[in-house]
Amino acid sequence: MQPAMTRASVEALKHLPTPVRPRIDASDIWVPDGYTVEPVVAGLSFPCALCIDPEDGTLFVAEGGSTWPTRPYMTPRIWRMAPGRDPEVFAVENLGGPRGMSVRDGYLYVSLKGGYNMRITRHDLTTRERVVLVDDLPSGGWHEPGGPIFGPHDGMMYFGNGSVALAGTVLPEGFTVDIAKHPHAHDVPGQDVTLTGNTVWARDPRLPFPYYAETGPFKPFGSPATKGEVIKGQLKCNSAVWRSRPDGSDLELLAWGIRNPYGLAFGEDGHLYATDNDMEEKGERAVGEDPDRIWRIRTAQLPPGEVREPEWFGYPDICGDGLPVWDDAHKPIRGKRAEPLIENPPPWAGPAAYLFEPHTALGKLAFSRSDTFGHRGKAFVCQFGTYAPLNTNREKHLRNGFQVVTVDFEAGTHEPFMRNHHGGPASATPGSGGLERPVDVAFHPDGRSLYVLDFGNNTANKSYVVAYAHTGVVWRITKR
């Protein structure tokens, strides 16, 4: 039976049958004077991406499926909500589900998180014919695809893929995410790297306690590294950003060493920007106080086919501030201190275009190009929100993120634009019907409205994280 959406009053949204998010109420959300916020879609399950057709304003929303611990399991699918028509399920996807989307010239382009492979697909908006454009990009672990988006200067397709490992080596913390489902998954470098021989000893969750395993970088769990060992770089690596022609041909690696390039967007200055999340303060290779960041991908300015050497942004050995993970500034207060994994690494491509506090968990971003909406030239950036105390037990980081901010790269400043009156997620304030975890943003082509995708209730504690179905929301912010 095909799922369907029904219309509901604003008052009905304050009394929902979903126990973990029984109330949705825009009055609990703060936006600047002169703007209003309202819910337009509710009840989504693990929504990861939205985009708007620039031709007719059709809204597409992707539900991500169940590639993390969830309640309950849900199907990865894409909704189409065209003006004047009933919402419909446009497509059902496979693998780990859709993570990013763009509409261009009558097609919907989608990035899919892997089992072992991430891929890019294309859907004909009229016939719904589905074609795989790019495949076999290493996946299967913690982090996400980014994009696809299209370059305003060259019409090329730009997309990214995050790392498999949490902090450079596959660790038992990822048992429910990668080891159990994909025991052979591992990171792949974008250039030849020589290993230091440092490895990580960790308990083996596949065997009874107290068995341990030794794991090196760019290797499956339980595979050690040796000093001086060379791992060959590959075009189809991960922790990377590429571009290709819209049909997937002429694939070109622009950058690698980006832990989680989930958000990609071109600014009015013509530069490509990528959000990236910090390494975490836990486990057998712990990193403290690594800032979240936005990178500027300079190789995207080169004409297609002219990138001779990709940029390297530091993962797994350099933090967002340019300091090595073993520097005293990044000494963890729990977990085992990190050691260098790469001998004589490539030149670091930093500094970052912008740094945020650790554990804000950056999502996607969009640039305002509208004088009507305001803030023209600024980036609107989703801060998904910390997973503390799972990824750090520093009390000061327990409420980081859970908002949308504007970033002025030229001035080097950012300001809140959408957040709850009490801060933190709505679920942290009894009775609140506000924002949970913003994950994506998109401007309507009329330049009057900003759509914000709210992933929904996603709760973390000291041991695990759980996401709940039917709690996602699309909010619309309009300038009065």
Short mmCIF file of C-alpha atoms in Angstrom, two decimals:
data_model
loop_
_atom_site.label_atom_id
_atom_site.label_comp_id
_atom_site.label_asym_id
_atom_site.label_seq_id
_atom_site.Cartn_x
_atom_site.Cartn_y
_atom_site.Cartn_z
CA MET A 1 0.00 0.00 0.00
CA GLN A 2 1.40 3.37 -1.02
CA PRO A 3 1.97 5.71 1.97
CA ALA A 4 0.10 8.99 1.86
CA MET A 5 0.16 12.37 3.58
CA THR A 6 -2.90 14.16 4.92
CA ARG A 7 -3.49 17.77 5.88
CA ALA A 8 -3.55 18.72 9.56
CA SER A 9 -4.28 21.94 11.39
CA VAL A 10 -1.63 23.81 13.34
CA GLU A 11 -3.60 23.01 16.48
CA ALA A 12 -3.59 19.27 15.68
CA LEU A 13 0.22 19.33 15.53
CA LYS A 14 0.26 20.21 19.23
CA HIS A 15 -1.36 16.86 20.12
CA LEU A 16 0.40 14.16 18.10
CA PRO A 17 0.32 10.39 18.81
CA THR A 18 4.13 10.13 18.61
CA PRO A 19 5.33 9.74 22.24
CA VAL A 20 8.87 11.03 21.66
CA ARG A 21 7.62 14.12 19.79
CA PRO A 22 4.01 14.69 20.77
CA ARG A 23 4.00 18.42 20.03
CA ILE A 24 5.12 20.63 17.15
CA ASP A 25 4.74 24.34 17.84
CA ALA A 26 6.51 27.17 15.99
CA SER A 27 5.94 29.54 18.92
CA ASP A 28 8.72 27.68 20.78
CA ILE A 29 11.24 28.71 18.10
CA TRP A 30 13.12 32.01 17.94
CA VAL A 31 13.88 33.70 14.61
CA PRO A 32 14.99 37.32 14.13
CA ASP A 33 12.50 40.19 14.14
CA GLY A 34 10.78 40.53 10.79
CA TYR A 35 10.69 36.78 10.10
CA THR A 36 8.04 34.14 10.79
CA VAL A 37 8.42 30.35 11.09
CA GLU A 38 5.81 27.64 10.49
CA PRO A 39 5.74 23.84 10.05
CA VAL A 40 4.79 22.66 6.57
CA VAL A 41 5.45 18.89 6.75
CA ALA A 42 5.51 16.66 9.86
CA GLY A 43 5.85 12.96 10.61
CA LEU A 44 8.90 12.28 8.42
CA SER A 45 11.22 9.39 9.26
CA PHE A 46 14.96 10.13 9.43
CA PRO A 47 14.84 12.89 6.78
CA CYS A 48 18.34 13.70 5.51
CA ALA A 49 17.91 16.03 2.54
CA LEU A 50 15.57 18.42 0.81
CA CYS A 51 15.76 20.36 -2.45
CA ILE A 52 13.44 22.56 -4.49
CA ASP A 53 12.92 22.46 -8.25
CA PRO A 54 13.93 25.93 -9.50
CA GLU A 55 11.44 25.67 -12.36
CA ASP A 56 8.16 25.16 -10.49
CA GLY A 57 8.94 25.16 -6.75
CA THR A 58 8.33 21.43 -6.24
CA LEU A 59 9.74 20.31 -2.89
CA PHE A 60 11.61 16.99 -2.65
CA VAL A 61 12.35 15.43 0.76
CA ALA A 62 14.48 12.32 1.28
CA GLU A 63 13.88 9.93 4.17
CA GLY A 64 17.18 8.24 4.93
CA GLY A 65 16.18 4.74 5.98
CA SER A 66 17.84 2.85 8.82
CA THR A 67 21.63 2.89 8.65
CA TRP A 68 21.99 3.77 12.33
CA PRO A 69 20.19 2.40 15.43
CA THR A 70 16.58 3.45 14.89
CA ARG A 71 13.06 2.91 16.18
CA PRO A 72 11.56 1.37 14.06
CA TYR A 73 13.15 0.28 10.75
CA MET A 74 11.89 2.43 7.87
CA THR A 75 12.20 2.35 4.09
CA PRO A 76 14.53 4.86 2.39
CA ARG A 77 12.42 6.93 0.01
CA ILE A 78 11.93 10.32 -1.64
CA TRP A 79 8.74 12.40 -1.38
CA ARG A 80 7.64 14.83 -4.11
CA MET A 81 5.39 17.73 -3.07
CA ALA A 82 4.38 19.73 -6.14
CA PRO A 83 2.29 22.91 -5.88
CA GLY A 84 -1.40 22.14 -6.27
CA ARG A 85 -0.91 18.36 -6.12
CA ASP A 86 -1.07 15.78 -3.35
CA PRO A 87 2.31 14.70 -1.94
CA GLU A 88 3.53 11.38 -3.35
CA VAL A 89 6.37 8.92 -2.94
CA PHE A 90 8.46 9.69 -6.00
CA ALA A 91 11.06 6.94 -5.53
CA VAL A 92 12.17 4.20 -3.17
CA GLU A 93 15.94 3.87 -2.96
CA ASN A 94 18.30 1.15 -1.75
CA LEU A 95 21.66 0.75 -0.01
CA GLY A 96 21.81 2.93 3.09
CA GLY A 97 19.37 5.42 1.67
CA PRO A 98 19.46 8.92 0.13
CA ARG A 99 21.59 11.62 1.75
CA GLY A 100 21.61 14.51 -0.75
CA MET A 101 19.61 15.74 -3.75
CA SER A 102 19.58 18.33 -6.52
CA VAL A 103 17.16 19.07 -9.36
CA ARG A 104 18.56 20.10 -12.74
CA ASP A 105 17.20 20.06 -16.30
CA GLY A 106 14.33 17.65 -15.64
CA TYR A 107 16.26 15.21 -13.46
CA LEU A 108 16.61 14.55 -9.75
CA TYR A 109 20.19 13.68 -8.75
CA VAL A 110 20.64 11.69 -5.52
CA SER A 111 23.60 10.57 -3.40
CA LEU A 112 23.18 7.23 -1.62
CA LYS A 113 25.07 6.04 1.41
CA GLY A 114 26.52 2.57 0.96
CA GLY A 115 26.69 -0.80 2.21
CA TYR A 116 30.25 -1.10 0.95
CA ASN A 117 29.74 1.44 -1.86
CA MET A 118 28.31 4.95 -2.05
CA ARG A 119 26.80 5.97 -5.38
CA ILE A 120 25.11 8.79 -7.32
CA THR A 121 21.83 8.11 -9.13
CA ARG A 122 19.68 10.14 -11.52
CA HIS A 123 15.88 10.02 -11.76
CA ASP A 124 13.92 11.32 -14.74
CA LEU A 125 11.20 13.59 -13.30
CA THR A 126 8.75 12.58 -16.03
CA THR A 127 9.36 8.87 -16.61
CA ARG A 128 11.00 8.13 -13.20
CA GLU A 129 13.68 6.14 -15.00
CA ARG A 130 16.59 5.60 -12.60
CA VAL A 131 20.21 5.46 -13.75
CA VAL A 132 23.35 4.88 -11.66
CA LEU A 133 25.88 7.55 -12.66
CA VAL A 134 28.78 6.96 -10.25
CA ASP A 135 29.37 3.81 -8.21
CA ASP A 136 31.98 1.98 -6.13
CA LEU A 137 32.97 4.87 -3.86
CA PRO A 138 34.13 3.22 -0.58
CA SER A 139 31.48 3.46 2.15
CA GLY A 140 29.94 1.36 4.89
CA GLY A 141 30.87 3.27 8.02
CA TRP A 142 30.11 6.30 10.11
CA HIS A 143 30.02 9.22 7.73
CA GLU A 144 27.92 10.54 4.92
CA PRO A 145 27.86 11.46 1.24
CA GLY A 146 27.65 15.17 0.41
CA GLY A 147 25.88 16.74 -2.56
CA PRO A 148 25.36 16.32 -5.42
CA ILE A 149 25.29 20.00 -6.40
CA PHE A 150 26.11 21.72 -9.67
CA GLY A 151 28.76 24.34 -10.30
CA PRO A 152 27.25 27.68 -11.36
CA HIS A 153 30.40 28.43 -13.39
CA ASP A 154 30.95 25.13 -15.19
CA GLY A 155 27.77 23.02 -14.92
CA MET A 156 29.77 20.15 -13.46
CA MET A 157 28.38 17.87 -10.73
CA TYR A 158 30.11 18.12 -7.33
CA PHE A 159 29.75 15.56 -4.54
CA GLY A 160 31.59 14.15 -1.53
CA ASN A 161 31.89 11.05 0.64
CA GLY A 162 32.81 10.84 4.33
CA SER A 163 35.18 8.47 6.09
CA VAL A 164 34.37 4.91 7.10
CA ALA A 165 36.36 5.12 10.34
CA LEU A 166 35.52 7.31 13.30
CA ALA A 167 39.05 8.60 13.90
CA GLY A 168 41.42 7.06 11.37
CA THR A 169 41.03 3.37 12.20
CA VAL A 170 37.94 1.19 12.36
CA LEU A 171 37.04 0.82 16.05
CA PRO A 172 34.56 -1.27 18.09
CA GLU A 173 32.47 1.87 18.77
CA GLY A 174 31.28 1.40 15.21
CA PHE A 175 30.08 -2.15 15.72
CA THR A 176 26.42 -1.35 15.02
CA VAL A 177 27.40 1.00 12.18
CA ASP A 178 30.13 -0.74 10.24
CA ILE A 179 31.86 -3.80 11.70
CA ALA A 180 28.77 -5.95 12.19
CA LYS A 181 27.25 -5.15 8.80
CA HIS A 182 30.38 -4.52 6.74
CA PRO A 183 33.39 -6.22 8.37
CA HIS A 184 35.69 -5.48 5.42
CA ALA A 185 34.91 -1.74 5.14
CA HIS A 186 37.82 0.65 5.55
CA ASP A 187 39.09 4.07 4.51
CA VAL A 188 40.90 4.53 1.19
CA PRO A 189 43.35 7.44 0.67
CA GLY A 190 43.24 9.79 -2.30
CA GLN A 191 47.05 9.84 -2.61
CA ASP A 192 49.83 7.39 -1.82
CA VAL A 193 50.56 7.44 1.93
CA THR A 194 53.34 5.86 3.97
CA LEU A 195 52.27 4.51 7.35
CA THR A 196 54.05 5.19 10.65
CA GLY A 197 53.28 1.68 11.86
CA ASN A 198 51.14 2.96 14.72
CA THR A 199 48.06 0.85 15.25
CA VAL A 200 45.13 0.76 17.64
CA TRP A 201 44.51 -2.12 20.05
CA ALA A 202 40.83 -2.52 20.89
CA ARG A 203 38.44 -5.17 22.12
CA ASP A 204 37.02 -7.33 19.38
CA PRO A 205 33.19 -7.13 19.59
CA ARG A 206 32.90 -10.15 17.31
CA LEU A 207 34.39 -12.46 19.97
CA PRO A 208 33.84 -13.09 23.69
CA PHE A 209 35.66 -10.80 26.12
CA PRO A 210 38.65 -10.35 26.60
CA TYR A 211 39.86 -10.89 23.03
CA TYR A 212 41.57 -7.90 21.38
CA ALA A 213 42.42 -6.92 17.82
CA GLU A 214 45.07 -4.66 16.29
CA THR A 215 43.98 -2.33 13.48
CA GLY A 216 45.91 0.07 11.27
CA PRO A 217 44.70 3.01 9.14
CA PHE A 218 43.15 2.37 5.73
CA LYS A 219 42.56 -1.27 6.71
CA PRO A 220 39.61 -3.41 7.80
CA PHE A 221 39.13 -4.03 11.51
CA GLY A 222 41.73 -6.47 12.84
CA SER A 223 44.34 -5.77 10.14
CA PRO A 224 47.57 -4.26 11.57
CA ALA A 225 49.90 -1.81 9.82
CA THR A 226 53.67 -1.95 9.53
CA LYS A 227 56.13 0.95 9.58
CA GLY A 228 57.00 2.16 6.10
CA GLU A 229 54.06 0.37 4.49
CA VAL A 230 52.71 2.27 1.47
CA ILE A 231 48.96 2.43 0.80
CA LYS A 232 48.26 3.43 -2.78
CA GLY A 233 45.96 6.37 -3.38
CA GLN A 234 42.88 5.84 -5.52
CA LEU A 235 40.56 8.08 -7.51
CA LYS A 236 37.64 6.33 -5.83
CA CYS A 237 38.67 6.96 -2.25
CA ASN A 238 36.65 8.41 0.63
CA SER A 239 36.80 11.43 2.97
CA ALA A 240 36.83 13.23 -0.37
CA VAL A 241 35.18 15.65 -2.81
CA TRP A 242 34.94 15.04 -6.57
CA ARG A 243 33.37 16.54 -9.65
CA SER A 244 32.18 14.94 -12.87
CA ARG A 245 30.04 15.76 -15.85
CA PRO A 246 26.29 15.50 -15.15
CA ASP A 247 26.27 11.99 -16.64
CA GLY A 248 28.99 10.84 -14.19
CA SER A 249 31.80 10.76 -16.73
CA ASP A 250 35.25 12.39 -16.37
CA LEU A 251 35.39 11.85 -12.61
CA GLU A 252 38.00 14.12 -11.00
CA LEU A 253 39.24 14.10 -7.39
CA LEU A 254 39.42 17.64 -5.97
CA ALA A 255 40.23 17.02 -2.31
CA TRP A 256 40.50 14.33 0.34
CA GLY A 257 41.20 14.15 4.08
CA ILE A 258 37.79 15.72 4.86
CA ARG A 259 36.26 13.57 7.57
CA ASN A 260 32.61 14.23 6.76
CA PRO A 261 31.95 16.60 3.81
CA TYR A 262 28.19 16.41 4.31
CA GLY A 263 27.28 19.95 3.24
CA LEU A 264 28.44 21.35 -0.12
CA ALA A 265 27.50 24.73 -1.58
CA PHE A 266 28.85 27.40 -3.89
CA GLY A 267 28.92 30.94 -2.55
CA GLU A 268 28.28 34.09 -4.53
CA ASP A 269 32.05 34.52 -4.50
CA GLY A 270 32.25 31.43 -6.74
CA HIS A 271 34.05 29.28 -4.18
CA LEU A 272 32.99 25.76 -3.19
CA TYR A 273 32.47 25.34 0.56
CA ALA A 274 32.24 22.05 2.49
CA THR A 275 31.13 21.50 6.09
CA ASP A 276 33.09 19.00 8.17
CA ASN A 277 32.72 17.53 11.66
CA ASP A 278 35.35 17.22 14.37
CA MET A 279 37.03 14.03 15.53
CA GLU A 280 35.59 12.72 18.77
CA GLU A 281 36.82 12.46 22.32
CA LYS A 282 36.30 8.81 23.05
CA GLY A 283 37.64 5.35 22.41
CA GLU A 284 41.08 4.02 21.58
CA ARG A 285 42.09 7.01 19.41
CA ALA A 286 40.50 9.98 21.15
CA VAL A 287 40.88 13.62 20.09
CA GLY A 288 39.88 16.49 22.38
CA GLU A 289 38.63 19.94 21.41
CA ASP A 290 38.76 19.51 17.63
CA PRO A 291 36.67 22.36 16.15
CA ASP A 292 33.92 21.82 13.60
CA ARG A 293 34.82 23.63 10.38
CA ILE A 294 33.93 24.78 6.91
CA TRP A 295 36.57 24.27 4.21
CA ARG A 296 37.04 26.25 1.01
CA ILE A 297 37.88 23.83 -1.84
CA ARG A 298 40.24 25.87 -4.01
CA THR A 299 40.75 23.18 -6.68
CA ALA A 300 37.09 23.67 -7.67
CA GLN A 301 38.19 26.96 -9.28
CA LEU A 302 40.38 25.14 -11.79
CA PRO A 303 38.89 24.19 -15.17
CA PRO A 304 37.65 20.59 -15.41
CA GLY A 305 40.47 18.14 -16.02
CA GLU A 306 43.22 20.45 -14.77
CA VAL A 307 43.58 19.29 -11.15
CA ARG A 308 47.07 17.78 -11.05
CA GLU A 309 47.09 17.04 -7.32
CA PRO A 310 44.10 16.96 -4.93
CA GLU A 311 44.12 19.05 -1.77
CA TRP A 312 44.52 17.26 1.58
CA PHE A 313 42.59 18.67 4.55
CA GLY A 314 44.17 16.66 7.35
CA TYR A 315 42.08 13.60 8.21
CA PRO A 316 43.12 11.44 10.03
CA ASP A 317 46.10 13.29 11.57
CA ILE A 318 45.35 17.04 11.54
CA CYS A 319 42.56 18.82 13.42
CA GLY A 320 40.44 21.62 12.02
CA ASP A 321 42.73 24.25 13.59
CA GLY A 322 45.78 22.88 11.78
CA LEU A 323 47.33 21.26 14.87
CA PRO A 324 48.14 17.53 14.89
CA VAL A 325 45.79 15.26 16.79
CA TRP A 326 48.58 14.42 19.26
CA ASP A 327 49.19 18.10 20.16
CA ASP A 328 48.61 19.02 23.82
CA ALA A 329 45.76 21.30 22.73
CA HIS A 330 43.88 18.17 21.68
CA LYS A 331 44.76 15.93 24.60
CA PRO A 332 41.59 14.05 25.57
CA ILE A 333 40.21 13.85 29.09
CA ARG A 334 38.94 10.35 28.35
CA GLY A 335 40.04 7.69 25.89
CA LYS A 336 43.52 6.90 24.57
CA ARG A 337 45.50 9.80 23.13
CA ALA A 338 45.95 9.70 19.35
CA GLU A 339 49.27 8.94 17.66
CA PRO A 340 50.33 9.84 14.09
CA LEU A 341 49.25 7.42 11.40
CA ILE A 342 50.76 8.92 8.21
CA GLU A 343 54.50 9.44 7.73
CA ASN A 344 55.38 12.59 5.73
CA PRO A 345 51.76 13.49 4.83
CA PRO A 346 50.79 15.75 1.91
CA PRO A 347 50.78 19.53 2.46
CA TRP A 348 47.83 20.65 4.60
CA ALA A 349 45.27 22.59 2.53
CA GLY A 350 44.04 24.76 5.40
CA PRO A 351 43.35 27.03 7.12
CA ALA A 352 39.61 26.51 7.41
CA ALA A 353 37.28 29.14 5.99
CA TYR A 354 35.46 29.09 9.34
CA LEU A 355 35.79 27.33 12.70
CA PHE A 356 33.00 26.53 15.17
CA GLU A 357 33.01 25.12 18.67
CA PRO A 358 33.63 21.37 18.86
CA HIS A 359 30.61 19.08 18.70
CA THR A 360 28.19 21.47 17.02
CA ALA A 361 27.87 18.73 14.33
CA LEU A 362 27.57 20.73 11.13
CA GLY A 363 24.96 19.64 8.62
CA LYS A 364 24.27 21.21 5.24
CA LEU A 365 24.41 24.83 4.15
CA ALA A 366 22.93 27.23 1.60
CA PHE A 367 23.82 30.77 0.58
CA SER A 368 21.28 33.58 0.43
CA ARG A 369 21.16 35.15 -3.01
CA SER A 370 18.03 37.18 -2.30
CA ASP A 371 17.78 40.82 -1.26
CA THR A 372 14.13 40.12 -0.48
CA PHE A 373 14.91 37.48 2.14
CA GLY A 374 17.99 39.34 3.33
CA HIS A 375 21.47 38.33 4.50
CA ARG A 376 22.60 38.16 0.89
CA GLY A 377 25.98 36.50 0.48
CA LYS A 378 25.88 34.84 3.90
CA ALA A 379 25.81 31.09 4.43
CA PHE A 380 22.93 29.55 6.37
CA VAL A 381 24.48 26.56 8.17
CA CYS A 382 22.71 23.75 10.01
CA GLN A 383 24.17 22.76 13.37
CA PHE A 384 22.71 19.29 13.89
CA GLY A 385 23.74 19.29 17.54
CA THR A 386 26.15 17.43 19.78
CA TYR A 387 26.09 13.73 20.57
CA ALA A 388 27.52 14.46 24.02
CA PRO A 389 27.89 12.69 26.40
CA LEU A 390 28.55 9.92 23.85
CA ASN A 391 31.32 11.74 21.97
CA THR A 392 32.65 13.95 24.79
CA ASN A 393 31.96 14.29 28.50
CA ARG A 394 32.92 17.97 28.73
CA GLU A 395 29.91 19.63 30.30
CA LYS A 396 30.37 22.82 28.25
CA HIS A 397 29.55 20.92 25.05
CA LEU A 398 26.33 19.24 26.20
CA ARG A 399 24.07 21.71 24.35
CA ASN A 400 26.24 22.78 21.40
CA GLY A 401 24.43 23.21 18.10
CA PHE A 402 20.70 22.50 17.60
CA GLN A 403 20.28 25.67 15.53
CA VAL A 404 20.70 27.32 12.15
CA VAL A 405 23.30 30.09 12.00
CA THR A 406 24.33 32.67 9.42
CA VAL A 407 28.03 32.91 8.58
CA ASP A 408 29.72 35.99 7.15
CA PHE A 409 33.00 34.62 5.82
CA GLU A 410 34.40 38.05 4.99
CA ALA A 411 33.77 39.43 8.48
CA GLY A 412 34.64 36.15 10.21
CA THR A 413 31.45 36.12 12.29
CA HIS A 414 28.35 34.00 12.74
CA GLU A 415 24.98 34.63 14.39
CA PRO A 416 22.01 32.45 15.37
CA PHE A 417 19.10 32.61 12.94
CA MET A 418 16.81 29.79 14.12
CA ARG A 419 16.89 28.17 17.55
CA ASN A 420 14.65 27.24 20.43
CA HIS A 421 13.95 29.89 23.06
CA HIS A 422 15.50 27.62 25.70
CA GLY A 423 18.42 26.43 23.55
CA GLY A 424 19.22 22.78 22.89
CA PRO A 425 16.76 20.38 21.23
CA ALA A 426 13.04 20.62 21.94
CA SER A 427 13.14 17.18 23.59
CA ALA A 428 15.46 18.60 26.30
CA THR A 429 12.72 21.01 27.43
CA PRO A 430 9.54 19.27 28.66
CA GLY A 431 6.50 20.47 26.74
CA SER A 432 8.43 22.20 23.97
CA GLY A 433 7.30 21.73 20.39
CA GLY A 434 10.26 23.45 18.78
CA LEU A 435 13.28 22.47 16.75
CA GLU A 436 15.09 19.15 17.27
CA ARG A 437 18.05 18.71 14.88
CA PRO A 438 18.35 20.86 11.72
CA VAL A 439 20.06 18.90 8.98
CA ASP A 440 19.43 20.70 5.66
CA VAL A 441 18.35 24.10 4.32
CA ALA A 442 17.15 25.31 0.93
CA PHE A 443 15.90 28.64 -0.39
CA HIS A 444 12.72 28.75 -2.42
CA PRO A 445 13.37 30.01 -5.97
CA ASP A 446 11.07 33.01 -5.34
CA GLY A 447 13.67 34.32 -2.88
CA ARG A 448 11.12 34.84 -0.11
CA SER A 449 11.36 31.70 2.01
CA LEU A 450 13.94 29.42 3.59
CA TYR A 451 13.03 25.77 4.17
CA VAL A 452 14.70 24.00 7.10
CA LEU A 453 14.70 20.21 7.39
CA ASP A 454 14.52 18.97 11.00
CA PHE A 455 15.77 15.38 11.34
CA GLY A 456 13.64 14.78 14.43
CA ASN A 457 14.26 13.13 17.78
CA ASN A 458 17.76 11.67 17.88
CA THR A 459 18.81 10.98 21.45
CA ALA A 460 22.35 10.29 22.66
CA ASN A 461 23.60 9.02 26.01
CA LYS A 462 26.95 7.72 27.29
CA SER A 463 26.59 4.40 25.47
CA TYR A 464 24.58 4.79 22.27
CA VAL A 465 22.40 6.98 20.05
CA VAL A 466 18.84 6.22 18.92
CA ALA A 467 16.83 7.94 16.16
CA TYR A 468 13.03 7.79 16.16
CA ALA A 469 10.79 7.51 13.10
CA HIS A 470 7.85 9.85 12.37
CA THR A 471 9.46 12.78 14.21
CA GLY A 472 10.99 14.76 11.30
CA VAL A 473 9.64 18.17 10.26
CA VAL A 474 10.05 20.68 7.43
CA TRP A 475 9.89 24.28 8.71
CA ARG A 476 9.47 27.37 6.52
CA ILE A 477 10.89 30.76 7.47
CA THR A 478 9.51 33.78 5.60
CA LYS A 479 10.38 37.44 5.79
CA ARG A 480 7.33 39.53 6.62
#
